[in-house]
């Protein structure tokens, strides 16, 4: 009688890094020739656990060095309390647990949450990375998702048609310290939407369909300037650029390293790690092969420890920014500027590497994108940058103040003093606003004499005083400014459009006042406070 293992095959689908265009890992998918073993595994935790073990063994037979993604049902983990056989199988095939991501999939309904969380804790203690799979099209509760604190969240591509929900998930991932991946990407439009939403990873038929052999090449559409992913103000996260690391034990011989490098032309270096996966030496491809190719190189080094031909590893934490990686690369001799930098987790274990070329390209693109959005007169960002930040505040549930500042009777100023004096006035106002901005305050110039300011409410007073108390003039003519502010507590607006709609009548009210003016309103509530300015005198009768 034939066992289910006799007809079971596995396919591999690449998980693509959208920033580097490289393959970040391989998801192993069960493909039975007959029957529905997955439906059986959903009901039978023992069978599901055996599938995970078989997936790892199938990957080992393909001799891939890429990190692996192994699927397990949530109910399996809750029932078994962890997957000790999986840990044993990973070690048996010569892989390290932190090279394997356990994709926990739905259904979650009726799964004991405490048991599931305890099982995930066991997996983490063993070194496995955790992914929440099927989010957006499954039944995972948001509270459970937050409690799982996964390293990766896999979002169904169907959610890309709801940008607000996708952005909110990206914000949640940032808070959890997780990467965001989109599954089932089939079109270039979906890929662009995933990038725009801030997803770092993706997989689907667009890049490469599941195949019996791990894909050597994947198709990644070129990134258009308008589809740049949002990034932190302090720089993009290093997690966006992590590539798989080529790891060997610290005791590996030079011959073993040479065999790995010559058999894997895309590998730029090898990290030698201890039993816990902590990097102890870094072997650079070119320098190593140059030493081995000398007249007596192979005879001298082949059977000796490769560590002798390595260097101390350069490492950064997984929460570092791209700029911090550049700081690490800047330390030491010039010959090491092209070395890979090891990315390590909180335990010091290597979870991948980053390459200088990826960082330089991404940072250059972000600078070009940023420059393209700057107003040429003030060099301040335009409305898109500010409205994007407003949407981020809304998604994060933060209270914020959105303000609109402009020059009173600016057309008359231009007509009377000349456009050159008007331009200089606008530049001066922009410099003053930027100088008064502090903390998370963002200033934007949206055209003409109109400025947008996004700030925490407690920072409004000093900023308003800086621009409203200054003695403004153009061509010797005195000028006043008007400021309108709307306070938006959590839940008061759904996006930047609603915030702007609340701001419009406040701007009109501020313009109706005499002198430098400031009015303040609250989203969703009637009325306003006049903080600066006087009511215009009524016109004489008759």
XYZ file of C-alpha atoms in Angstrom, residues 222-455:
234
model
C 11.609 48.365 -12.505
C 10.616 50.752 -9.751
C 9.159 54.001 -11.011
C 10.050 57.213 -9.117
C 6.415 57.654 -8.109
C 6.288 54.233 -6.484
C 8.961 54.673 -3.854
C 8.201 52.989 -0.555
C 7.789 55.206 2.489
C 10.768 55.213 4.803
C 11.739 56.509 8.182
C 12.915 60.102 8.455
C 16.161 58.773 9.902
C 16.726 56.601 6.838
C 15.391 53.346 5.395
C 15.634 50.289 7.609
C 18.430 47.833 6.969
C 15.791 45.067 6.962
C 14.678 46.301 3.520
C 18.051 45.358 2.018
C 18.865 42.061 3.727
C 20.150 39.380 1.392
C 20.609 35.709 2.302
C 23.943 35.001 3.952
C 26.280 32.172 2.983
C 27.083 30.570 6.334
C 29.599 27.911 7.260
C 30.764 26.686 10.668
C 33.680 28.552 12.198
C 35.719 25.333 11.857
C 35.247 25.123 8.060
C 38.377 24.575 6.003
C 39.541 26.851 3.220
C 38.703 24.066 0.803
C 35.081 24.024 1.940
C 34.803 27.797 1.524
C 36.364 27.584 -1.934
C 33.893 24.885 -2.970
C 30.976 27.028 -1.838
C 32.228 30.144 -3.635
C 33.088 28.436 -6.905
C 29.728 26.652 -6.922
C 27.756 29.824 -6.136
C 28.927 32.715 -8.336
C 26.368 35.123 -6.823
C 27.791 34.724 -3.323
C 30.011 37.717 -2.525
C 31.363 36.359 0.726
C 31.036 33.718 3.421
C 30.405 34.244 7.109
C 31.901 31.754 9.519
C 29.613 31.350 12.520
C 29.808 29.577 15.852
C 27.361 26.930 17.045
C 24.840 29.634 17.997
C 25.016 31.326 14.582
C 27.057 34.319 15.770
C 29.510 35.555 13.093
C 33.145 35.134 14.108
C 34.967 35.696 10.780
C 34.099 37.217 7.420
C 35.573 35.805 4.220
C 35.514 38.177 1.244
C 35.141 36.409 -2.108
C 37.783 38.234 -4.146
C 40.454 38.440 -1.468
C 39.965 34.790 -0.519
C 40.086 33.432 -4.069
C 43.123 35.597 -4.802
C 44.954 34.031 -1.851
C 43.910 30.526 -2.928
C 44.930 31.059 -6.548
C 48.529 31.966 -5.747
C 51.363 29.682 -6.717
C 51.189 27.639 -3.529
C 47.851 28.912 -2.278
C 45.838 25.721 -2.546
C 48.595 23.590 -1.082
C 49.115 26.012 1.782
C 45.510 26.682 2.746
C 43.109 24.037 1.398
C 43.048 21.865 4.514
C 43.590 24.658 6.997
C 40.899 26.653 8.776
C 39.330 29.246 6.492
C 39.222 31.625 9.454
C 42.922 32.346 8.821
C 41.963 33.990 5.524
C 39.064 35.896 7.007
C 38.592 39.227 8.777
C 36.668 40.278 11.870
C 33.012 40.506 10.822
C 31.244 43.826 10.486
C 27.794 43.649 12.020
C 24.709 45.808 12.532
C 21.496 45.107 14.389
C 18.346 44.289 12.467
C 16.829 47.584 13.639
C 19.643 49.708 12.164
C 19.149 52.189 9.325
C 20.960 52.255 6.018
C 22.930 55.292 7.180
C 24.216 53.366 10.192
C 25.469 50.623 7.872
C 27.441 53.212 5.924
C 28.982 54.360 9.208
C 30.101 50.781 9.879
C 31.605 50.471 6.398
C 33.478 53.744 6.822
C 35.500 52.324 9.726
C 38.711 50.545 8.751
C 40.758 50.225 5.614
C 39.544 51.008 2.110
C 40.050 47.398 1.025
C 37.041 46.394 3.141
C 34.504 48.945 1.859
C 32.982 46.308 -0.446
C 32.608 43.704 2.329
C 29.155 42.420 3.186
C 27.836 43.624 6.538
C 26.235 40.930 8.675
C 22.786 41.729 10.056
C 22.261 40.146 13.460
C 19.226 39.684 15.671
C 18.962 40.486 19.378
C 20.909 37.293 20.180
C 23.773 38.217 17.842
C 22.792 35.513 15.333
C 23.260 36.283 11.660
C 19.963 36.691 9.785
C 21.463 37.932 6.507
C 23.854 40.412 4.948
C 23.606 43.791 3.254
C 25.716 44.981 0.353
C 27.069 48.460 -0.154
C 25.772 48.670 -3.738
C 22.178 48.081 -2.621
C 22.394 50.814 0.012
C 24.010 53.400 -2.247
C 21.458 52.818 -4.998
C 18.482 53.038 -2.645
C 19.745 56.129 -0.845
C 20.476 57.830 -4.167
C 16.952 57.015 -5.389
C 15.428 58.420 -2.218
C 17.437 61.624 -2.621
C 16.315 61.997 -6.250
C 12.704 61.339 -5.262
C 12.940 63.811 -2.407
C 14.479 66.491 -4.641
C 11.799 65.999 -7.298
C 9.116 66.785 -4.709
C 10.717 69.977 -3.387
C 9.326 73.391 -4.219
C 12.006 75.127 -6.356
C 11.511 78.468 -4.569
C 11.803 77.379 -0.925
C 13.276 73.854 -1.306
C 10.536 72.628 0.999
C 8.541 69.452 0.258
C 5.204 69.772 -1.478
C 1.756 68.698 -0.412
C 2.277 64.973 -1.141
C 4.911 64.647 1.578
C 2.715 66.341 4.183
C -0.507 64.540 3.259
C 1.363 61.236 3.365
C 2.494 62.044 6.909
C -1.094 62.988 7.827
C -2.299 59.581 6.650
C 0.441 57.968 8.708
C -0.712 59.864 11.817
C -4.290 58.745 11.171
C -3.219 55.112 10.735
C -1.152 55.218 13.940
C -4.002 56.771 15.923
C -2.019 59.891 16.900
C -3.385 63.336 17.721
C -2.004 65.924 15.313
C -2.481 69.542 14.265
C -2.634 70.481 10.590
C -2.127 74.179 9.806
C -2.422 76.320 6.697
C -0.378 79.542 6.532
C -0.462 82.161 3.797
C 0.289 85.829 3.105
C -2.615 88.269 3.275
C -3.459 89.913 -0.065
C -0.439 88.333 -1.712
C -1.527 89.322 -5.236
C -1.535 92.956 -4.192
C 1.922 92.472 -2.640
C 3.234 91.068 -5.915
C 1.535 93.784 -7.992
C 2.806 96.594 -5.769
C 6.288 95.397 -4.774
C 7.113 93.211 -7.764
C 7.456 89.468 -8.121
C 11.102 89.477 -7.002
C 10.163 91.031 -3.656
C 7.236 88.601 -3.424
C 9.531 85.617 -4.045
C 11.978 86.826 -1.401
C 9.120 87.181 1.086
C 7.996 83.609 0.409
C 11.547 82.340 0.864
C 11.851 84.230 4.154
C 8.576 82.818 5.464
C 9.710 79.314 4.478
C 13.055 79.733 6.264
C 11.331 81.014 9.397
C 8.863 78.126 9.433
C 11.647 75.602 8.936
C 13.751 77.222 11.660
C 10.832 77.159 14.117
C 9.984 73.525 13.357
C 11.144 71.064 15.994
C 10.705 67.405 16.817
C 8.311 65.725 14.402
C 7.000 68.979 12.898
C 6.852 68.907 9.096
C 6.686 72.021 6.920
C 5.568 71.988 3.290
C 5.239 74.646 0.583
C 2.284 73.739 -1.598
C 2.635 76.585 -4.071
C 2.324 80.350 -4.271
C 2.130 81.804 -0.779
C 0.520 78.707 0.785
C 2.299 76.567 3.392
C 1.181 73.431 5.245
C 2.465 72.562 8.708
C 1.950 69.226 10.470
C 2.851 69.281 14.150
